[in-house]
mmCIF file of N, CA and C in Angstrom:
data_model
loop_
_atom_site.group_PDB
_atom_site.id
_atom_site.type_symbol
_atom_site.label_atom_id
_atom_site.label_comp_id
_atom_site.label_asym_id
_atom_site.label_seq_id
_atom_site.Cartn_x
_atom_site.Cartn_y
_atom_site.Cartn_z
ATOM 1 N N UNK A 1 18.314 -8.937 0.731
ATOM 2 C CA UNK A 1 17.942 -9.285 -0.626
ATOM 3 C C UNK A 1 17.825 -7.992 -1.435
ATOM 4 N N UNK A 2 18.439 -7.774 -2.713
ATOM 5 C CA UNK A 2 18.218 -6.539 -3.288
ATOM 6 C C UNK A 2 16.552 -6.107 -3.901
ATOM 7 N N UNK A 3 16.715 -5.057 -4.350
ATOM 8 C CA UNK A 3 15.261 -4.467 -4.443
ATOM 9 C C UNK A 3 14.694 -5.547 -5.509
ATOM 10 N N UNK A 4 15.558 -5.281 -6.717
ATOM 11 C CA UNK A 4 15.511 -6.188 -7.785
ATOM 12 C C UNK A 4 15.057 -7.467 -7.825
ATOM 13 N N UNK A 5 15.831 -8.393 -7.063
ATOM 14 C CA UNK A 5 15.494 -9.420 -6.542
ATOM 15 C C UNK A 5 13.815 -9.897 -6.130
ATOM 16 N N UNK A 6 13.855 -8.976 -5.247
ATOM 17 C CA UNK A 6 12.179 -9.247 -4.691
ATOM 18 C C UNK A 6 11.147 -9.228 -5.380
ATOM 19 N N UNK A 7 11.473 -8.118 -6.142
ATOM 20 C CA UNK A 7 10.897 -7.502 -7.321
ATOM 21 C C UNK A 7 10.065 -8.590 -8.542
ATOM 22 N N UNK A 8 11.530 -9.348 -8.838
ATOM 23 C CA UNK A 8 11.907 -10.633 -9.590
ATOM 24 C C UNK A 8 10.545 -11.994 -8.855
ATOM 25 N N UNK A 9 11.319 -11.954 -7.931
ATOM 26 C CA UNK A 9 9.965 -13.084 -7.355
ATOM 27 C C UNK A 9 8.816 -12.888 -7.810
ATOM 28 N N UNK A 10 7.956 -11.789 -7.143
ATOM 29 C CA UNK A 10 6.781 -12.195 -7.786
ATOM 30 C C UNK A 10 5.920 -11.792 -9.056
ATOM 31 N N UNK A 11 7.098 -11.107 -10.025
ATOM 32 C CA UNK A 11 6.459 -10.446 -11.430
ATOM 33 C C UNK A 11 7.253 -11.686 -12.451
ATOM 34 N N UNK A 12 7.962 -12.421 -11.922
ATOM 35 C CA UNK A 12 8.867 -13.265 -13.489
ATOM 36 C C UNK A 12 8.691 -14.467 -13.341
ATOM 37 N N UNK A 13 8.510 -14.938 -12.116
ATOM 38 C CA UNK A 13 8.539 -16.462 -11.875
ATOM 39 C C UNK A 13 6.701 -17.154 -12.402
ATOM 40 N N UNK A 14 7.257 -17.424 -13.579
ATOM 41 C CA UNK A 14 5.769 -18.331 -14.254
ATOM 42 C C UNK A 14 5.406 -19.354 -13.358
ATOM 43 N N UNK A 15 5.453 -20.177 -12.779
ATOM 44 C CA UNK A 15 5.439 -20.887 -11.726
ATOM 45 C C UNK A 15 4.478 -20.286 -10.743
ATOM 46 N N UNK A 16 3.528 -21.413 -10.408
ATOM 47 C CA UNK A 16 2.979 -20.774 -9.002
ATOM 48 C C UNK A 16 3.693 -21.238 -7.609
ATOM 49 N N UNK A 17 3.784 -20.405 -7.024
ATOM 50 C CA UNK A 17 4.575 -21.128 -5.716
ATOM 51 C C UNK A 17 4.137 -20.297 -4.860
ATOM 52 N N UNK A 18 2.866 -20.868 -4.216
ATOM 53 C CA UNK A 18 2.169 -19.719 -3.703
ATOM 54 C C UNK A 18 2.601 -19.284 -2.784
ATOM 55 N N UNK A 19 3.476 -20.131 -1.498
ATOM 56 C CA UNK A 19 3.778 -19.209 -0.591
ATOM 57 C C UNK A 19 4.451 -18.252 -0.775
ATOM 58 N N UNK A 20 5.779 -18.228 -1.097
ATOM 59 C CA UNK A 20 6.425 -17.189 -1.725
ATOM 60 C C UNK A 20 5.719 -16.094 -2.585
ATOM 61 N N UNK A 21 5.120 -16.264 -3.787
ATOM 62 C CA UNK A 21 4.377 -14.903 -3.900
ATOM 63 C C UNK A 21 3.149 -14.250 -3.107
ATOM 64 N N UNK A 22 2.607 -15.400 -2.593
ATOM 65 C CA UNK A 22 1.443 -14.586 -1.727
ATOM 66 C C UNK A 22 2.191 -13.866 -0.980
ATOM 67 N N UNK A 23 2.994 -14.155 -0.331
ATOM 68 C CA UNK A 23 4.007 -13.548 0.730
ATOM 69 C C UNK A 23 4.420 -12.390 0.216
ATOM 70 N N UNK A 24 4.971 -12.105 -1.260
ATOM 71 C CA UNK A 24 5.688 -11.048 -1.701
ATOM 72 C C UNK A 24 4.611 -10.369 -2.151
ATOM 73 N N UNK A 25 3.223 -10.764 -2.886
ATOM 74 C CA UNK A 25 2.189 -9.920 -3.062
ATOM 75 C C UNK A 25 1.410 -9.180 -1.528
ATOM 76 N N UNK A 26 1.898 -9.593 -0.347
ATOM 77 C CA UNK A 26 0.914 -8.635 1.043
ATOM 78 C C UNK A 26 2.211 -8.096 1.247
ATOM 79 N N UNK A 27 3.624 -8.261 0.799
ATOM 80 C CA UNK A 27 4.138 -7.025 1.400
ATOM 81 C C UNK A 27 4.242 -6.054 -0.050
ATOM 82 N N UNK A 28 3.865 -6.184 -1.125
ATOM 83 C CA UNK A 28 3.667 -5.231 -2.054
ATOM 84 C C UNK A 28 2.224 -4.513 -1.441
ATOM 85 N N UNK A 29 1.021 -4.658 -1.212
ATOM 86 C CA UNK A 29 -0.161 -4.490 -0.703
ATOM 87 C C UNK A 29 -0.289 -3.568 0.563
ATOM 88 N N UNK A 30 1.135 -4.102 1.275
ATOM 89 C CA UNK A 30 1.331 -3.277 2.305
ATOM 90 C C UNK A 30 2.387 -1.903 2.369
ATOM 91 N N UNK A 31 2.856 -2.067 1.452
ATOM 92 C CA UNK A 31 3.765 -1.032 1.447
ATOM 93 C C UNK A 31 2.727 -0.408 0.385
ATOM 94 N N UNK A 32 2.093 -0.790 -0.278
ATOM 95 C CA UNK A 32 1.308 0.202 -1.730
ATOM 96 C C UNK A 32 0.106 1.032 -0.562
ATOM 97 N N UNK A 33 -0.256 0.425 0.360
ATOM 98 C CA UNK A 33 -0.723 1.376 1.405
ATOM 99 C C UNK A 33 -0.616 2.567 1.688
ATOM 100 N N UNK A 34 0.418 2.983 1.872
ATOM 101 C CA UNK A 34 1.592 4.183 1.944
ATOM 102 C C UNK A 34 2.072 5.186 0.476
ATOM 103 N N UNK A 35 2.515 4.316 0.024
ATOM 104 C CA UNK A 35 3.449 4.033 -1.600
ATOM 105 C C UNK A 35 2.957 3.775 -2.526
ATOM 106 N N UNK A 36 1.676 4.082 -2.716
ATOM 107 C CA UNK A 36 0.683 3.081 -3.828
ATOM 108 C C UNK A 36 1.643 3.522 -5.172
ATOM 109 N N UNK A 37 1.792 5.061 -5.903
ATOM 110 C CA UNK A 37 1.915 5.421 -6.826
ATOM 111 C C UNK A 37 3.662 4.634 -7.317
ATOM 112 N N UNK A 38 4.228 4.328 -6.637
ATOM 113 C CA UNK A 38 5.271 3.419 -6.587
ATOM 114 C C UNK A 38 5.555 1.920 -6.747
ATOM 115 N N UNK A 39 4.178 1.663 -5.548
ATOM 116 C CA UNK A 39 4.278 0.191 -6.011
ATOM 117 C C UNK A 39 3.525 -0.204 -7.091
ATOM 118 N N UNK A 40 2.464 0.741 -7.789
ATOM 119 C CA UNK A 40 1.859 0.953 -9.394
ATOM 120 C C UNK A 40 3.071 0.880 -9.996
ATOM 121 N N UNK A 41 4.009 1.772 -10.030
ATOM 122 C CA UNK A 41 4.838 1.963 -11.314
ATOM 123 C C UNK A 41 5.605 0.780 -11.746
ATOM 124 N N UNK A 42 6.201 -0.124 -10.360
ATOM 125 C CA UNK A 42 6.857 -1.267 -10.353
ATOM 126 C C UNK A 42 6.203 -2.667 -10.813
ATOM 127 N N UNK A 43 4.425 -2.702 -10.892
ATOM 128 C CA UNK A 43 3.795 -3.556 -11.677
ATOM 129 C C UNK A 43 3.495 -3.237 -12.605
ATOM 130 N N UNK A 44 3.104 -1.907 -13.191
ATOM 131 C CA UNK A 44 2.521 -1.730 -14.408
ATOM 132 C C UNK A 44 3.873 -1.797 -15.164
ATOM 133 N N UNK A 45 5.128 -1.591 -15.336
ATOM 134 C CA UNK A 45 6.046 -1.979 -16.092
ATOM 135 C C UNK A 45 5.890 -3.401 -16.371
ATOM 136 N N UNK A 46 5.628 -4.155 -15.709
ATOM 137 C CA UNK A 46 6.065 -5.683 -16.134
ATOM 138 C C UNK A 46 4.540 -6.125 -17.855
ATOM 139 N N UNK A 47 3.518 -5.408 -17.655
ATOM 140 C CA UNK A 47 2.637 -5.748 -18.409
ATOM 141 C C UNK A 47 3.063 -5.468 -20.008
ATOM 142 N N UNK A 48 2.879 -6.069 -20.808
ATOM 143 C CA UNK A 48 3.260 -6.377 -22.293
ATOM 144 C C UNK A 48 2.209 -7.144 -23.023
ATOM 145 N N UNK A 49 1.946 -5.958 -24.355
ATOM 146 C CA UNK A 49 0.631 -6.270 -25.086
ATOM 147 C C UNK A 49 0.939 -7.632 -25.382
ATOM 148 N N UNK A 50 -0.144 -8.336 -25.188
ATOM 149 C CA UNK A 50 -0.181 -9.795 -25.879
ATOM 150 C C UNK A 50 0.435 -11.046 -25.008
ATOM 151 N N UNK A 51 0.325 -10.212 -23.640
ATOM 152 C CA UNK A 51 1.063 -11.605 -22.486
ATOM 153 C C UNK A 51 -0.010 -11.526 -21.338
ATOM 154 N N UNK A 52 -0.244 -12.532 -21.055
ATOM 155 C CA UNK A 52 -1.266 -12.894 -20.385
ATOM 156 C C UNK A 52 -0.467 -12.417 -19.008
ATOM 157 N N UNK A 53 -0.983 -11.409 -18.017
ATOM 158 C CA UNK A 53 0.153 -11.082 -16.468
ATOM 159 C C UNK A 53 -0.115 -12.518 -15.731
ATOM 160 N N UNK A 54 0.814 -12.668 -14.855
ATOM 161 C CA UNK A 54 0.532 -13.491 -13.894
ATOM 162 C C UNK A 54 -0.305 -13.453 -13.001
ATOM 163 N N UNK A 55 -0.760 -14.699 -12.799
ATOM 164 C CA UNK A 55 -1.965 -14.752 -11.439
ATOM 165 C C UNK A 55 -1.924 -13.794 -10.229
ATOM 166 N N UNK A 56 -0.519 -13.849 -9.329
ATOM 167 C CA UNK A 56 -0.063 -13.087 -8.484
ATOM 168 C C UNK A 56 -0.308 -11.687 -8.697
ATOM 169 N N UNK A 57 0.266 -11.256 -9.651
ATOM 170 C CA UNK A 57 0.467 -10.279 -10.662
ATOM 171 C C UNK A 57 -1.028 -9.575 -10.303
ATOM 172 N N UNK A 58 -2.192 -9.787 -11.383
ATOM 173 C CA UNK A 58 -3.592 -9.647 -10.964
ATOM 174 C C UNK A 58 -4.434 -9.304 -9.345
ATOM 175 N N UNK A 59 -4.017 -10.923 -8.606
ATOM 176 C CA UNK A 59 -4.128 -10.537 -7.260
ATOM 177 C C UNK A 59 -3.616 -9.992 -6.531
ATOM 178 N N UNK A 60 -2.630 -9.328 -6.961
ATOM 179 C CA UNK A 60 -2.265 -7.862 -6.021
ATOM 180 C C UNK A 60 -2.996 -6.662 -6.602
ATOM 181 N N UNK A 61 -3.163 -6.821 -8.012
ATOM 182 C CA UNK A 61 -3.545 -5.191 -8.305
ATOM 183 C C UNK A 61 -4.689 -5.003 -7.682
ATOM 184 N N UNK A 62 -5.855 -6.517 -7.083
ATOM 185 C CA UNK A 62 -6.929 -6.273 -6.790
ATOM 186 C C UNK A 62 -6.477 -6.142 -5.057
ATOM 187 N N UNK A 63 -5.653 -6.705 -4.761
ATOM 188 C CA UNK A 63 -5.842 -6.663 -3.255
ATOM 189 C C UNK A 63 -5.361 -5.202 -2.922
ATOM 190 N N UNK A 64 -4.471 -4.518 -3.785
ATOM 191 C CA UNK A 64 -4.251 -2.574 -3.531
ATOM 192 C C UNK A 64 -5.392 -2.061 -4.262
ATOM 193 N N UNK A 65 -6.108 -2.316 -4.805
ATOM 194 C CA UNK A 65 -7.563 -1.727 -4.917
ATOM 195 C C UNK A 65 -8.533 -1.711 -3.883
ATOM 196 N N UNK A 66 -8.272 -2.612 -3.343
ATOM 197 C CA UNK A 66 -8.918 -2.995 -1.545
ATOM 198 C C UNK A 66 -8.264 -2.157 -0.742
ATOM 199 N N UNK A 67 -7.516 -2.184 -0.630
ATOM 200 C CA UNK A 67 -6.463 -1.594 0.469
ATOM 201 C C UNK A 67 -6.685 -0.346 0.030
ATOM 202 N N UNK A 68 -6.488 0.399 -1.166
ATOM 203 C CA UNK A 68 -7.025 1.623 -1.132
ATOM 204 C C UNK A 68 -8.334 2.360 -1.336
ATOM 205 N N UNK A 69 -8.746 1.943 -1.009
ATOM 206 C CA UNK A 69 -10.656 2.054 -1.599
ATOM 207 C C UNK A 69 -10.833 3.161 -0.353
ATOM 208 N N UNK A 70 -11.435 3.975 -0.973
ATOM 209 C CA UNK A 70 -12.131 5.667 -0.525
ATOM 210 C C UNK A 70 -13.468 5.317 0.084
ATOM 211 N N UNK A 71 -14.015 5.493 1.011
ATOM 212 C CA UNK A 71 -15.506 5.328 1.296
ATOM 213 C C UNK A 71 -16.160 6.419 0.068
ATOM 214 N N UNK A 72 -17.261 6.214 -0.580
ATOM 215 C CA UNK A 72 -18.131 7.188 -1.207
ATOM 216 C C UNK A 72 -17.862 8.730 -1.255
ATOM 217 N N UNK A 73 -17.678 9.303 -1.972
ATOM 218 C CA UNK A 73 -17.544 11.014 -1.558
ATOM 219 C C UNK A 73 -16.364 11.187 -1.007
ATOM 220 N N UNK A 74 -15.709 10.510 -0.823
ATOM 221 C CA UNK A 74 -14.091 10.736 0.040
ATOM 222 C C UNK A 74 -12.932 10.818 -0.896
ATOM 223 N N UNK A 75 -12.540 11.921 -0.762
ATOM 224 C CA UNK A 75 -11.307 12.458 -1.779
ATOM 225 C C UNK A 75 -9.980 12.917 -0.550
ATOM 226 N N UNK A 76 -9.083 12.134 -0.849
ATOM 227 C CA UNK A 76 -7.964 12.219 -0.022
ATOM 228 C C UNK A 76 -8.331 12.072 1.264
ATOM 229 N N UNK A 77 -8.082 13.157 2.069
ATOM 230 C CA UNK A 77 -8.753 13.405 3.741
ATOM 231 C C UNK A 77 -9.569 14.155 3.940
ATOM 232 N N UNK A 78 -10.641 13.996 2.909
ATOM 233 C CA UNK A 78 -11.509 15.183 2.956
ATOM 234 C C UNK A 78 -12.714 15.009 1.954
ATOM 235 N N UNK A 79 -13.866 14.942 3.061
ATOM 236 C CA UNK A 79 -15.212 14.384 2.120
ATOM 237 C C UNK A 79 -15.883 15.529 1.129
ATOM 238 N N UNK A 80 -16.164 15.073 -0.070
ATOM 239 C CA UNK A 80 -16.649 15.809 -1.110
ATOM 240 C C UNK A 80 -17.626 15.286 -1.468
ATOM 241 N N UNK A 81 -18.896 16.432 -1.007
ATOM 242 C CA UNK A 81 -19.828 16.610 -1.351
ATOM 243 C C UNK A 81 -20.521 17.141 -2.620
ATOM 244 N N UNK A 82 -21.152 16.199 -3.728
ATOM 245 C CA UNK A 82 -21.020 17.131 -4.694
ATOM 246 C C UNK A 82 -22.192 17.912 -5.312
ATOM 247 N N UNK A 83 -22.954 17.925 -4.186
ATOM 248 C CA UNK A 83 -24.106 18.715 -4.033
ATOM 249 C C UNK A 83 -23.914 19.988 -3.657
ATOM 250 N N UNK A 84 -23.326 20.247 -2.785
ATOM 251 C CA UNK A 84 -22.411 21.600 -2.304
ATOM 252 C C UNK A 84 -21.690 22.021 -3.413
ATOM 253 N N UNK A 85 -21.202 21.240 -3.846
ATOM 254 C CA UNK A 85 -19.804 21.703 -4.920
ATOM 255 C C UNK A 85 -20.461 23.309 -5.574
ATOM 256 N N UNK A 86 -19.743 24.173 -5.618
ATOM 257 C CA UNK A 86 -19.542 25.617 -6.220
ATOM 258 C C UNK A 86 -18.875 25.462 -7.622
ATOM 259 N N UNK A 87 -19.943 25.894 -8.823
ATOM 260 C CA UNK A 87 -19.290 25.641 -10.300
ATOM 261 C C UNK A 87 -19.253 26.643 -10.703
#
């Protein structure tokens, strides 16, 4: 299936059809794991002032907010303390 294509499924189709996008929203979720700044660029294009995004749409941006969530003080691979911090 081309990139496009997949792409297409779950950002254009007004329609809920959940299996199919839930399906295409955990492998966006899963590859944004890895790829986040990528699989950002490929949703935040679809958004347009004055259009309500799709459901799917939404529940992915929250489920890669999950998926990438930092414990407290954790910056990349490496905890920051900002009591220590040197100004």
């Amino acid at each position: 299936m081309h990139r496009t294509h997949r792409r297409t499924l779950l950002l254009s189709v007004k329609d809920v059809i959940f299996e199919w996008q839930q399906a295409a929203s955990n492998v966006l979720v899963a590859v944004g794991r890895r790829f986040i700044n990528s699989v950002m660029e490929e949703i935040l294009v679809k958004f347009q002032p004055g259009i309500l995004p799709h459901f799917f749409v939404m529940q992915t941006l929250a489920n890669l907010s999950l998926a990438n969530a930092r414990p407290p003080g954790q910056i990349g691979d490496k905890m920051c303390y900002p009591e220590k911090a040197a100004f």
